[in-house]
PDB file of C-alpha atoms in Angstrom:
ATOM      1  CA  UNK A 193     -17.714  -5.469  10.033  1.00 35.00           C
ATOM      2  CA  UNK A 194     -20.169  -6.076   7.204  1.00 36.00           C
ATOM      3  CA  UNK A 195     -19.846  -4.144   3.931  1.00 32.00           C
ATOM      4  CA  UNK A 196     -22.917  -2.003   4.667  1.00 37.00           C
ATOM      5  CA  UNK A 197     -21.523  -1.100   8.087  1.00 43.00           C
ATOM      6  CA  UNK A 198     -18.138  -0.341   6.501  1.00 40.00           C
ATOM      7  CA  UNK A 199     -19.807   2.015   4.033  1.00 41.00           C
ATOM      8  CA  UNK A 200     -21.673   3.811   6.842  1.00 44.00           C
ATOM      9  CA  UNK A 201     -18.407   4.102   8.780  1.00 42.00           C
ATOM     10  CA  UNK A 202     -16.742   5.551   5.674  1.00 41.00           C
ATOM     11  CA  UNK A 203     -19.595   7.984   5.128  1.00 44.00           C
ATOM     12  CA  UNK A 204     -19.354   9.167   8.738  1.00 46.00           C
ATOM     13  CA  UNK A 205     -15.616   9.708   8.351  1.00 47.00           C
ATOM     14  CA  UNK A 206     -16.183  11.568   5.075  1.00 43.00           C
ATOM     15  CA  UNK A 207     -18.590  13.901   6.851  1.00 45.00           C
ATOM     16  CA  UNK A 208     -15.943  14.621   9.479  1.00 49.00           C
ATOM     17  CA  UNK A 209     -13.385  15.421   6.764  1.00 47.00           C
ATOM     18  CA  UNK A 210     -15.820  17.580   4.829  1.00 47.00           C
ATOM     19  CA  UNK A 211     -16.586  19.542   7.995  1.00 49.00           C
ATOM     20  CA  UNK A 212     -12.986  20.792   8.045  1.00 58.00           C
ATOM     21  CA  UNK A 213     -11.905  22.402   4.755  1.00 60.00           C
ATOM     22  CA  UNK A 214     -12.723  20.069   1.880  1.00 58.00           C
ATOM     23  CA  UNK A 215     -15.628  21.213  -0.230  1.00 59.00           C
ATOM     24  CA  UNK A 216     -16.019  24.492   1.659  1.00 63.00           C
ATOM     25  CA  UNK A 217     -15.154  28.101   0.929  1.00 66.00           C
ATOM     26  CA  UNK A 218     -12.164  28.863   3.146  1.00 71.00           C
ATOM     27  CA  UNK A 219     -10.189  32.062   3.518  1.00 80.00           C
ATOM     28  CA  UNK A 220      -6.501  31.711   2.765  1.00 85.00           C
ATOM     29  CA  UNK A 221      -4.395  32.170   5.896  1.00 93.00           C
ATOM     30  CA  UNK A 222      -2.219  35.292   5.758  1.00 92.00           C
ATOM     31  CA  UNK A 223       0.489  33.864   8.001  1.00 95.00           C
ATOM     32  CA  UNK A 224       2.108  30.509   8.710  1.00 98.00           C
ATOM     33  CA  UNK A 225      -0.732  28.148   9.671  1.00 97.00           C
ATOM     34  CA  UNK A 226       0.185  24.490  10.311  1.00 98.00           C
ATOM     35  CA  UNK A 227      -3.137  24.050  12.088  1.00 97.00           C
ATOM     36  CA  UNK A 228      -4.995  23.940   8.742  1.00 97.00           C
ATOM     37  CA  UNK A 229      -3.443  20.590   7.790  1.00 97.00           C
ATOM     38  CA  UNK A 230      -5.989  17.751   7.775  1.00 96.00           C
ATOM     39  CA  UNK A 231      -4.980  14.109   8.221  1.00 97.00           C
ATOM     40  CA  UNK A 232      -7.062  11.419   6.505  1.00 95.00           C
ATOM     41  CA  UNK A 233      -6.628   7.879   7.905  1.00 96.00           C
ATOM     42  CA  UNK A 234      -5.813   5.399   5.144  1.00 96.00           C
ATOM     43  CA  UNK A 235      -7.791   2.683   6.917  1.00 94.00           C
ATOM     44  CA  UNK A 236     -11.084   4.455   6.149  1.00 89.00           C
ATOM     45  CA  UNK A 237     -10.927   3.173   2.582  1.00 89.00           C
ATOM     46  CA  UNK A 238      -8.670   0.149   2.982  1.00 93.00           C
ATOM     47  CA  UNK A 239     -11.170  -1.804   5.067  1.00 90.00           C
ATOM     48  CA  UNK A 240     -13.471  -2.448   2.122  1.00 87.00           C
ATOM     49  CA  UNK A 241     -10.576  -4.023   0.194  1.00 90.00           C
ATOM     50  CA  UNK A 242      -9.367  -6.091   3.170  1.00 90.00           C
ATOM     51  CA  UNK A 243      -6.050  -4.252   3.263  1.00 94.00           C
ATOM     52  CA  UNK A 244      -4.359  -4.693   6.641  1.00 93.00           C
ATOM     53  CA  UNK A 245      -2.254  -1.644   7.547  1.00 92.00           C
ATOM     54  CA  UNK A 246       0.028  -3.868   9.624  1.00 92.00           C
ATOM     55  CA  UNK A 247       0.578  -6.375   6.820  1.00 95.00           C
ATOM     56  CA  UNK A 248       0.373  -4.474   3.553  1.00 96.00           C
ATOM     57  CA  UNK A 249       0.253  -6.563   0.351  1.00 96.00           C
ATOM     58  CA  UNK A 250       2.368  -3.955  -1.408  1.00 98.00           C
ATOM     59  CA  UNK A 251       5.139  -1.412  -1.130  1.00 98.00           C
ATOM     60  CA  UNK A 252       4.407   2.067  -2.279  1.00 98.00           C
ATOM     61  CA  UNK A 253       5.129   5.767  -2.374  1.00 98.00           C
ATOM     62  CA  UNK A 254       2.833   8.775  -2.601  1.00 98.00           C
ATOM     63  CA  UNK A 255       4.509  11.501  -4.647  1.00 98.00           C
ATOM     64  CA  UNK A 256       3.253  15.083  -4.523  1.00 98.00           C
ATOM     65  CA  UNK A 257       4.307  18.071  -6.621  1.00 98.00           C
ATOM     66  CA  UNK A 258       3.209  21.536  -5.506  1.00 98.00           C
ATOM     67  CA  UNK A 259       3.621  24.394  -7.959  1.00 96.00           C
ATOM     68  CA  UNK A 260       2.321  27.211  -5.729  1.00 92.00           C
ATOM     69  CA  UNK A 261       5.132  27.340  -3.184  1.00 95.00           C
ATOM     70  CA  UNK A 262       6.481  30.798  -2.362  1.00 97.00           C
ATOM     71  CA  UNK A 263       7.745  33.072   0.402  1.00 98.00           C
ATOM     72  CA  UNK A 264       9.694  36.288   0.960  1.00 98.00           C
ATOM     73  CA  UNK A 265      13.361  36.702   1.736  1.00 98.00           C
ATOM     74  CA  UNK A 266      14.246  38.790   4.779  1.00 98.00           C
ATOM     75  CA  UNK A 267      14.392  41.921   2.611  1.00 98.00           C
ATOM     76  CA  UNK A 268      10.930  41.226   1.171  1.00 98.00           C
ATOM     77  CA  UNK A 269      11.859  39.795  -2.251  1.00 98.00           C
ATOM     78  CA  UNK A 270       9.326  37.130  -3.336  1.00 98.00           C
ATOM     79  CA  UNK A 271      10.714  33.675  -4.071  1.00 98.00           C
ATOM     80  CA  UNK A 272       8.904  30.875  -5.910  1.00 98.00           C
ATOM     81  CA  UNK A 273       9.745  27.246  -6.529  1.00 97.00           C
ATOM     82  CA  UNK A 274       8.457  23.712  -7.047  1.00 98.00           C
ATOM     83  CA  UNK A 275       7.994  21.458  -4.044  1.00 98.00           C
ATOM     84  CA  UNK A 276       8.228  17.682  -4.316  1.00 98.00           C
ATOM     85  CA  UNK A 277       7.471  15.454  -1.376  1.00 98.00           C
ATOM     86  CA  UNK A 278       7.300  11.697  -1.025  1.00 98.00           C
ATOM     87  CA  UNK A 279       6.161   9.398   1.753  1.00 98.00           C
ATOM     88  CA  UNK A 280       5.525   5.697   2.059  1.00 98.00           C
ATOM     89  CA  UNK A 281       2.226   3.882   1.681  1.00 98.00           C
ATOM     90  CA  UNK A 282       2.778   2.552   5.213  1.00 97.00           C
ATOM     91  CA  UNK A 283       2.028   5.884   6.919  1.00 98.00           C
ATOM     92  CA  UNK A 284      -1.221   5.755   8.926  1.00 97.00           C
ATOM     93  CA  UNK A 285      -2.520   8.940   7.302  1.00 97.00           C
ATOM     94  CA  UNK A 286      -2.422  10.931   4.102  1.00 97.00           C
ATOM     95  CA  UNK A 287      -2.614  14.718   4.079  1.00 97.00           C
ATOM     96  CA  UNK A 288      -5.793  16.131   2.556  1.00 95.00           C
ATOM     97  CA  UNK A 289      -4.863  18.087  -0.571  1.00 95.00           C
ATOM     98  CA  UNK A 290      -6.931  21.235  -0.066  1.00 94.00           C
ATOM     99  CA  UNK A 291      -5.589  21.638   3.438  1.00 96.00           C
ATOM    100  CA  UNK A 292      -2.080  21.236   2.028  1.00 97.00           C
ATOM    101  CA  UNK A 293      -2.770  23.977  -0.528  1.00 96.00           C
ATOM    102  CA  UNK A 294      -3.935  26.322   2.231  1.00 97.00           C
ATOM    103  CA  UNK A 295      -0.936  25.408   4.359  1.00 98.00           C
ATOM    104  CA  UNK A 296       1.610  26.001   1.603  1.00 98.00           C
ATOM    105  CA  UNK A 297       0.060  29.330   0.704  1.00 96.00           C
ATOM    106  CA  UNK A 298       0.295  30.411   4.343  1.00 98.00           C
ATOM    107  CA  UNK A 299       4.031  30.895   3.716  1.00 98.00           C
ATOM    108  CA  UNK A 300       3.493  33.474   0.976  1.00 97.00           C
ATOM    109  CA  UNK A 301       3.996  36.543   3.166  1.00 97.00           C
ATOM    110  CA  UNK A 302       6.476  35.024   5.620  1.00 98.00           C
ATOM    111  CA  UNK A 303      10.199  35.873   5.492  1.00 98.00           C
ATOM    112  CA  UNK A 304      12.860  33.181   5.399  1.00 98.00           C
ATOM    113  CA  UNK A 305      16.587  33.609   4.773  1.00 98.00           C
ATOM    114  CA  UNK A 306      18.716  36.244   3.144  1.00 98.00           C
ATOM    115  CA  UNK A 307      18.800  34.337  -0.160  1.00 98.00           C
ATOM    116  CA  UNK A 308      16.414  32.071  -2.047  1.00 97.00           C
ATOM    117  CA  UNK A 309      18.619  29.040  -1.342  1.00 97.00           C
ATOM    118  CA  UNK A 310      18.685  29.779   2.382  1.00 98.00           C
ATOM    119  CA  UNK A 311      14.917  30.247   2.386  1.00 98.00           C
ATOM    120  CA  UNK A 312      14.390  26.957   0.546  1.00 98.00           C
ATOM    121  CA  UNK A 313      16.404  25.171   3.216  1.00 98.00           C
ATOM    122  CA  UNK A 314      14.505  26.748   6.121  1.00 98.00           C
ATOM    123  CA  UNK A 315      11.138  26.101   4.526  1.00 98.00           C
ATOM    124  CA  UNK A 316      12.035  22.498   3.709  1.00 98.00           C
ATOM    125  CA  UNK A 317      12.744  21.817   7.387  1.00 98.00           C
ATOM    126  CA  UNK A 318       9.488  23.446   8.529  1.00 98.00           C
ATOM    127  CA  UNK A 319       7.337  21.599   5.997  1.00 98.00           C
ATOM    128  CA  UNK A 320       9.029  18.271   6.728  1.00 98.00           C
ATOM    129  CA  UNK A 321       8.314  18.599  10.440  1.00 98.00           C
ATOM    130  CA  UNK A 322       4.691  19.713  10.046  1.00 98.00           C
ATOM    131  CA  UNK A 323       3.602  17.157   7.472  1.00 98.00           C
ATOM    132  CA  UNK A 324       5.415  14.284   9.199  1.00 98.00           C
ATOM    133  CA  UNK A 325       3.221  15.016  12.227  1.00 98.00           C
ATOM    134  CA  UNK A 326       0.119  15.105  10.021  1.00 98.00           C
ATOM    135  CA  UNK A 327       0.761  11.770   8.305  1.00 98.00           C
ATOM    136  CA  UNK A 328       2.321  10.262  11.456  1.00 98.00           C
ATOM    137  CA  UNK A 329       5.346   9.077   9.530  1.00 98.00           C
ATOM    138  CA  UNK A 330       8.501  10.015   7.697  1.00 97.00           C
ATOM    139  CA  UNK A 331       8.619  11.934   4.452  1.00 97.00           C
ATOM    140  CA  UNK A 332      11.155  13.581   2.209  1.00 98.00           C
ATOM    141  CA  UNK A 333      10.727  17.145   0.963  1.00 98.00           C
ATOM    142  CA  UNK A 334      12.714  19.025  -1.678  1.00 98.00           C
ATOM    143  CA  UNK A 335      12.130  22.510  -3.090  1.00 98.00           C
ATOM    144  CA  UNK A 336      13.483  23.266  -6.553  1.00 98.00           C
ATOM    145  CA  UNK A 337      14.161  26.651  -8.071  1.00 96.00           C
ATOM    146  CA  UNK A 338      12.314  27.647 -11.279  1.00 94.00           C
ATOM    147  CA  UNK A 339      15.620  27.151 -13.137  1.00 93.00           C
ATOM    148  CA  UNK A 340      15.915  23.500 -12.150  1.00 95.00           C
ATOM    149  CA  UNK A 341      16.286  21.314 -15.236  1.00 95.00           C
ATOM    150  CA  UNK A 342      14.159  18.179 -14.840  1.00 96.00           C
ATOM    151  CA  UNK A 343      15.554  14.760 -15.661  1.00 94.00           C
ATOM    152  CA  UNK A 344      13.692  12.596 -18.210  1.00 92.00           C
ATOM    153  CA  UNK A 345      10.872  10.491 -16.820  1.00 90.00           C
ATOM    154  CA  UNK A 346      11.448   6.750 -16.616  1.00 85.00           C
ATOM    155  CA  UNK A 347       7.800   6.094 -17.452  1.00 90.00           C
ATOM    156  CA  UNK A 348       8.527   4.984 -21.003  1.00 89.00           C
ATOM    157  CA  UNK A 349       8.055   1.845 -23.099  1.00 92.00           C
ATOM    158  CA  UNK A 350       4.452   1.365 -22.002  1.00 97.00           C
ATOM    159  CA  UNK A 351       1.891   0.432 -24.645  1.00 97.00           C
ATOM    160  CA  UNK A 352      -1.013   2.893 -24.870  1.00 98.00           C
ATOM    161  CA  UNK A 353      -4.139   0.750 -24.681  1.00 98.00           C
ATOM    162  CA  UNK A 354      -6.610   3.118 -26.335  1.00 98.00           C
ATOM    163  CA  UNK A 355      -4.458   3.288 -29.474  1.00 97.00           C
ATOM    164  CA  UNK A 356      -4.555  -0.460 -30.038  1.00 97.00           C
ATOM    165  CA  UNK A 357      -6.764  -1.758 -32.907  1.00 96.00           C
ATOM    166  CA  UNK A 358      -9.204  -3.470 -30.547  1.00 97.00           C
ATOM    167  CA  UNK A 359     -10.123  -0.223 -28.763  1.00 96.00           C
ATOM    168  CA  UNK A 360     -12.373   1.174 -31.501  1.00 94.00           C
ATOM    169  CA  UNK A 361     -14.587  -1.921 -31.340  1.00 94.00           C
ATOM    170  CA  UNK A 362     -15.090  -1.932 -27.568  1.00 96.00           C
ATOM    171  CA  UNK A 363     -18.612  -1.438 -26.272  1.00 95.00           C
ATOM    172  CA  UNK A 364     -18.264   0.181 -22.865  1.00 96.00           C
ATOM    173  CA  UNK A 365     -21.167  -0.450 -20.487  1.00 96.00           C
ATOM    174  CA  UNK A 366     -19.609  -0.203 -17.019  1.00 96.00           C
ATOM    175  CA  UNK A 367     -18.847   3.175 -15.466  1.00 97.00           C
ATOM    176  CA  UNK A 368     -18.567   2.108 -11.844  1.00 96.00           C
ATOM    177  CA  UNK A 369     -15.771  -0.220 -10.814  1.00 97.00           C
ATOM    178  CA  UNK A 370     -16.411  -3.702 -12.207  1.00 97.00           C
ATOM    179  CA  UNK A 371     -13.596  -6.196 -11.488  1.00 97.00           C
ATOM    180  CA  UNK A 372     -15.763  -9.017 -12.848  1.00 97.00           C
ATOM    181  CA  UNK A 373     -15.071  -7.818 -16.402  1.00 97.00           C
ATOM    182  CA  UNK A 374     -11.368  -8.644 -16.062  1.00 98.00           C
ATOM    183  CA  UNK A 375     -10.519 -11.820 -18.009  1.00 97.00           C
ATOM    184  CA  UNK A 376      -7.332 -13.809 -18.442  1.00 97.00           C
ATOM    185  CA  UNK A 377      -5.683 -14.136 -21.838  1.00 96.00           C
ATOM    186  CA  UNK A 378      -4.547 -17.637 -20.881  1.00 94.00           C
ATOM    187  CA  UNK A 379      -0.890 -16.793 -21.383  1.00 92.00           C
ATOM    188  CA  UNK A 380       2.054 -16.323 -19.084  1.00 95.00           C
ATOM    189  CA  UNK A 381       4.562 -13.534 -19.533  1.00 97.00           C
ATOM    190  CA  UNK A 382       4.592  -9.835 -18.876  1.00 97.00           C
ATOM    191  CA  UNK A 383       2.771  -6.708 -19.973  1.00 98.00           C
ATOM    192  CA  UNK A 384       3.603  -3.005 -19.643  1.00 98.00           C
ATOM    193  CA  UNK A 385       0.578  -0.915 -20.550  1.00 98.00           C
ATOM    194  CA  UNK A 386      -0.855   2.520 -19.875  1.00 98.00           C
ATOM    195  CA  UNK A 387      -3.966   4.554 -20.497  1.00 98.00           C
ATOM    196  CA  UNK A 388      -4.723   8.266 -20.410  1.00 98.00           C
ATOM    197  CA  UNK A 389      -8.401   7.437 -19.890  1.00 98.00           C
ATOM    198  CA  UNK A 390      -8.204   7.096 -16.114  1.00 98.00           C
ATOM    199  CA  UNK A 391     -10.835   9.247 -14.469  1.00 97.00           C
ATOM    200  CA  UNK A 392     -12.243   9.110 -10.969  1.00 96.00           C
ATOM    201  CA  UNK A 393     -13.857  11.570  -8.586  1.00 95.00           C
ATOM    202  CA  UNK A 394     -12.939  13.110  -5.251  1.00 93.00           C
ATOM    203  CA  UNK A 395     -14.358  10.997  -2.454  1.00 90.00           C
ATOM    204  CA  UNK A 396     -16.011  13.963  -0.711  1.00 86.00           C
ATOM    205  CA  UNK A 397     -16.665  16.680  -3.316  1.00 89.00           C
ATOM    206  CA  UNK A 398     -17.168  14.292  -6.285  1.00 93.00           C
ATOM    207  CA  UNK A 399     -15.184  16.654  -8.508  1.00 93.00           C
ATOM    208  CA  UNK A 400     -13.564  14.774 -11.425  1.00 95.00           C
ATOM    209  CA  UNK A 401      -9.884  13.814 -11.288  1.00 96.00           C
ATOM    210  CA  UNK A 402      -8.085  12.962 -14.538  1.00 97.00           C
ATOM    211  CA  UNK A 403      -5.026  10.768 -14.746  1.00 97.00           C
ATOM    212  CA  UNK A 404      -2.853   8.231 -16.527  1.00 98.00           C
ATOM    213  CA  UNK A 405      -2.527   4.678 -15.212  1.00 98.00           C
ATOM    214  CA  UNK A 406       0.683   2.699 -15.754  1.00 98.00           C
ATOM    215  CA  UNK A 407       0.597  -1.052 -15.141  1.00 98.00           C
ATOM    216  CA  UNK A 408       3.382  -3.624 -15.261  1.00 98.00           C
ATOM    217  CA  UNK A 409       2.566  -7.298 -14.666  1.00 98.00           C
ATOM    218  CA  UNK A 410       4.609 -10.464 -14.900  1.00 98.00           C
ATOM    219  CA  UNK A 411       3.141 -13.853 -14.077  1.00 98.00           C
ATOM    220  CA  UNK A 412       1.478 -17.100 -15.050  1.00 97.00           C
ATOM    221  CA  UNK A 413      -1.654 -15.350 -16.269  1.00 96.00           C
ATOM    222  CA  UNK A 414      -2.375 -11.883 -17.538  1.00 98.00           C
ATOM    223  CA  UNK A 415      -5.555  -9.950 -18.269  1.00 98.00           C
ATOM    224  CA  UNK A 416      -6.593  -9.395 -21.846  1.00 98.00           C
ATOM    225  CA  UNK A 417      -5.800  -5.869 -22.937  1.00 98.00           C
ATOM    226  CA  UNK A 418      -9.441  -5.378 -23.867  1.00 98.00           C
ATOM    227  CA  UNK A 419     -10.777  -6.322 -20.439  1.00 98.00           C
ATOM    228  CA  UNK A 420      -8.078  -4.327 -18.661  1.00 98.00           C
ATOM    229  CA  UNK A 421      -8.940  -1.168 -20.586  1.00 98.00           C
ATOM    230  CA  UNK A 422     -12.652  -1.736 -19.960  1.00 98.00           C
ATOM    231  CA  UNK A 423     -11.928  -2.173 -16.255  1.00 98.00           C
ATOM    232  CA  UNK A 424      -9.856   1.004 -16.009  1.00 98.00           C
ATOM    233  CA  UNK A 425     -12.616   2.936 -17.772  1.00 98.00           C
ATOM    234  CA  UNK A 426     -15.159   1.500 -15.314  1.00 98.00           C
ATOM    235  CA  UNK A 427     -13.459   3.498 -12.544  1.00 97.00           C
ATOM    236  CA  UNK A 428     -14.851   6.651 -14.166  1.00 96.00           C
ATOM    237  CA  UNK A 429     -17.751   6.867 -11.727  1.00 95.00           C
ATOM    238  CA  UNK A 430     -15.869   5.940  -8.551  1.00 95.00           C
ATOM    239  CA  UNK A 431     -15.456   8.413  -5.683  1.00 94.00           C
ATOM    240  CA  UNK A 432     -12.069   7.922  -4.038  1.00 94.00           C
ATOM    241  CA  UNK A 433      -8.899   9.846  -3.334  1.00 94.00           C
ATOM    242  CA  UNK A 434      -6.015   9.283  -5.763  1.00 96.00           C
ATOM    243  CA  UNK A 435      -4.115   6.967  -3.415  1.00 97.00           C
ATOM    244  CA  UNK A 436      -7.210   4.841  -2.929  1.00 96.00           C
ATOM    245  CA  UNK A 437      -7.778   4.426  -6.673  1.00 97.00           C
ATOM    246  CA  UNK A 438      -4.212   3.189  -7.118  1.00 98.00           C
ATOM    247  CA  UNK A 439      -4.592   0.671  -4.301  1.00 97.00           C
ATOM    248  CA  UNK A 440      -7.976  -0.503  -5.587  1.00 97.00           C
ATOM    249  CA  UNK A 441      -6.534  -1.243  -9.044  1.00 98.00           C
ATOM    250  CA  UNK A 442      -3.531  -2.978  -7.505  1.00 98.00           C
ATOM    251  CA  UNK A 443      -5.646  -5.176  -5.224  1.00 97.00           C
ATOM    252  CA  UNK A 444      -8.025  -6.251  -7.987  1.00 97.00           C
ATOM    253  CA  UNK A 445      -5.159  -7.305 -10.275  1.00 98.00           C
ATOM    254  CA  UNK A 446      -3.255  -8.919  -7.401  1.00 97.00           C
ATOM    255  CA  UNK A 447      -6.195 -10.990  -6.210  1.00 97.00           C
ATOM    256  CA  UNK A 448      -7.536 -12.046  -9.617  1.00 97.00           C
ATOM    257  CA  UNK A 449      -4.302 -12.814 -11.495  1.00 98.00           C
ATOM    258  CA  UNK A 450      -1.846 -13.511  -8.632  1.00 97.00           C
ATOM    259  CA  UNK A 451       1.163 -12.191 -10.590  1.00 98.00           C
ATOM    260  CA  UNK A 452       4.783 -12.697  -9.633  1.00 98.00           C
ATOM    261  CA  UNK A 453       5.399  -8.996 -10.221  1.00 98.00           C
ATOM    262  CA  UNK A 454       2.965  -6.102 -10.227  1.00 98.00           C
ATOM    263  CA  UNK A 455       3.344  -2.345 -10.342  1.00 98.00           C
ATOM    264  CA  UNK A 456       0.574   0.237 -10.605  1.00 98.00           C
ATOM    265  CA  UNK A 457       1.222   3.981 -10.831  1.00 98.00           C
ATOM    266  CA  UNK A 458      -1.458   6.636 -11.214  1.00 98.00           C
ATOM    267  CA  UNK A 459      -0.268  10.006 -12.476  1.00 97.00           C
ATOM    268  CA  UNK A 460      -3.002  12.514 -11.771  1.00 97.00           C
ATOM    269  CA  UNK A 461      -3.523  15.950 -13.230  1.00 97.00           C
ATOM    270  CA  UNK A 462      -2.739  18.810 -10.880  1.00 95.00           C
ATOM    271  CA  UNK A 463      -5.684  20.471  -9.185  1.00 92.00           C
ATOM    272  CA  UNK A 464      -5.268  23.598  -7.092  1.00 91.00           C
ATOM    273  CA  UNK A 465      -1.587  23.737  -7.997  1.00 95.00           C
ATOM    274  CA  UNK A 466      -0.903  20.212  -6.683  1.00 97.00           C
ATOM    275  CA  UNK A 467      -0.603  16.847  -8.400  1.00 97.00           C
ATOM    276  CA  UNK A 468      -0.673  13.527  -6.545  1.00 97.00           C
ATOM    277  CA  UNK A 469       1.000  10.499  -8.099  1.00 98.00           C
ATOM    278  CA  UNK A 470       0.748   7.279  -6.037  1.00 98.00           C
ATOM    279  CA  UNK A 471       2.556   4.080  -7.009  1.00 98.00           C
ATOM    280  CA  UNK A 472       2.264   0.557  -5.589  1.00 98.00           C
ATOM    281  CA  UNK A 473       4.253  -2.628  -6.230  1.00 98.00           C
ATOM    282  CA  UNK A 474       5.155  -5.919  -4.625  1.00 98.00           C
ATOM    283  CA  UNK A 475       8.851  -5.254  -5.306  1.00 98.00           C
ATOM    284  CA  UNK A 476      10.675  -2.064  -4.505  1.00 97.00           C
ATOM    285  CA  UNK A 477      12.804  -2.219  -7.656  1.00 97.00           C
ATOM    286  CA  UNK A 478       9.660  -1.997  -9.803  1.00 97.00           C
ATOM    287  CA  UNK A 479       8.641   1.392  -8.398  1.00 97.00           C
ATOM    288  CA  UNK A 480       9.518   4.218 -10.832  1.00 96.00           C
ATOM    289  CA  UNK A 481      12.655   5.640  -9.222  1.00 93.00           C
ATOM    290  CA  UNK A 482      12.498   9.114 -10.738  1.00 95.00           C
ATOM    291  CA  UNK A 483       8.916   9.560  -9.599  1.00 96.00           C
ATOM    292  CA  UNK A 484       9.425   8.187  -6.096  1.00 97.00           C
ATOM    293  CA  UNK A 485      12.703   9.965  -5.293  1.00 97.00           C
ATOM    294  CA  UNK A 486      12.124  13.431  -3.814  1.00 98.00           C
ATOM    295  CA  UNK A 487      15.556  14.844  -4.825  1.00 97.00           C
ATOM    296  CA  UNK A 488      14.828  14.102  -8.510  1.00 97.00           C
ATOM    297  CA  UNK A 489      12.606  16.527 -10.403  1.00 97.00           C
ATOM    298  CA  UNK A 490      11.425  14.597 -13.443  1.00 96.00           C
ATOM    299  CA  UNK A 491       9.872  15.902 -16.646  1.00 94.00           C
ATOM    300  CA  UNK A 492       6.112  16.243 -16.363  1.00 92.00           C
ATOM    301  CA  UNK A 493       4.000  13.558 -17.979  1.00 93.00           C
ATOM    302  CA  UNK A 494       0.913  14.278 -20.088  1.00 92.00           C
ATOM    303  CA  UNK A 495      -1.629  14.309 -17.278  1.00 90.00           C
ATOM    304  CA  UNK A 496       0.453  16.443 -14.917  1.00 91.00           C
TER     305      UNK A 496
END
């Protein structure tokens, strides 16, 4: 399929998604409503980057935190919590975030368990079953009480690119993705860098999404920090879902620099009570364990 045909196919799929709940005024369901969940096939976007679902060039996890989870106990006492769910990048689908928000809020007036802990357990099982059907794969779900003490994030020791001396002299001219501006520094070794300047837009609604990108690379050649920051800023005008942005960055770095080790994580700001934090790597041990493990509630990072 030629690129133009791929784009038309993507646009047609986007229209189908938009015709459900995304970008539309929708009444919140008053009772449990699994039917509102919308599955988005990953392959819609992956085709343009030559990513084969059956032979992925990376491992990865999509991590979601939902801060608007609540229900009633059997005697009518409201219970709130924080939901964390994780599923692999190898699932055929992702769940569309607005539909997930509607779905989670459909529990608000339902009654589960005689205690908060019992309700958490019941709700965890229900959500796990429903979303696993939506994404057509396995996932892990945990619900934490408001008193849960988070563990420190492992996303440390990354150099902040925009605070480096070179940043103030950059002349930024690209605001749509421009991989051609990535240049090698001619050196082998490793780099661990981050930027809070990640910004992209929802693929369908074009609403802005803010985030922090974390990148670890080890190999025979590395990008210059200047060109890498310019490239990450160039994503500012792109219209993709969070998972797609992470995979786009990964694929560009993987194809251009052919590193021995590569990890990309995109920590996005919550919208509608939900944050989405995808991570991709060629080695499982490079994935940030605290972020990708559902039973661990980690301290929120700046963009969350």
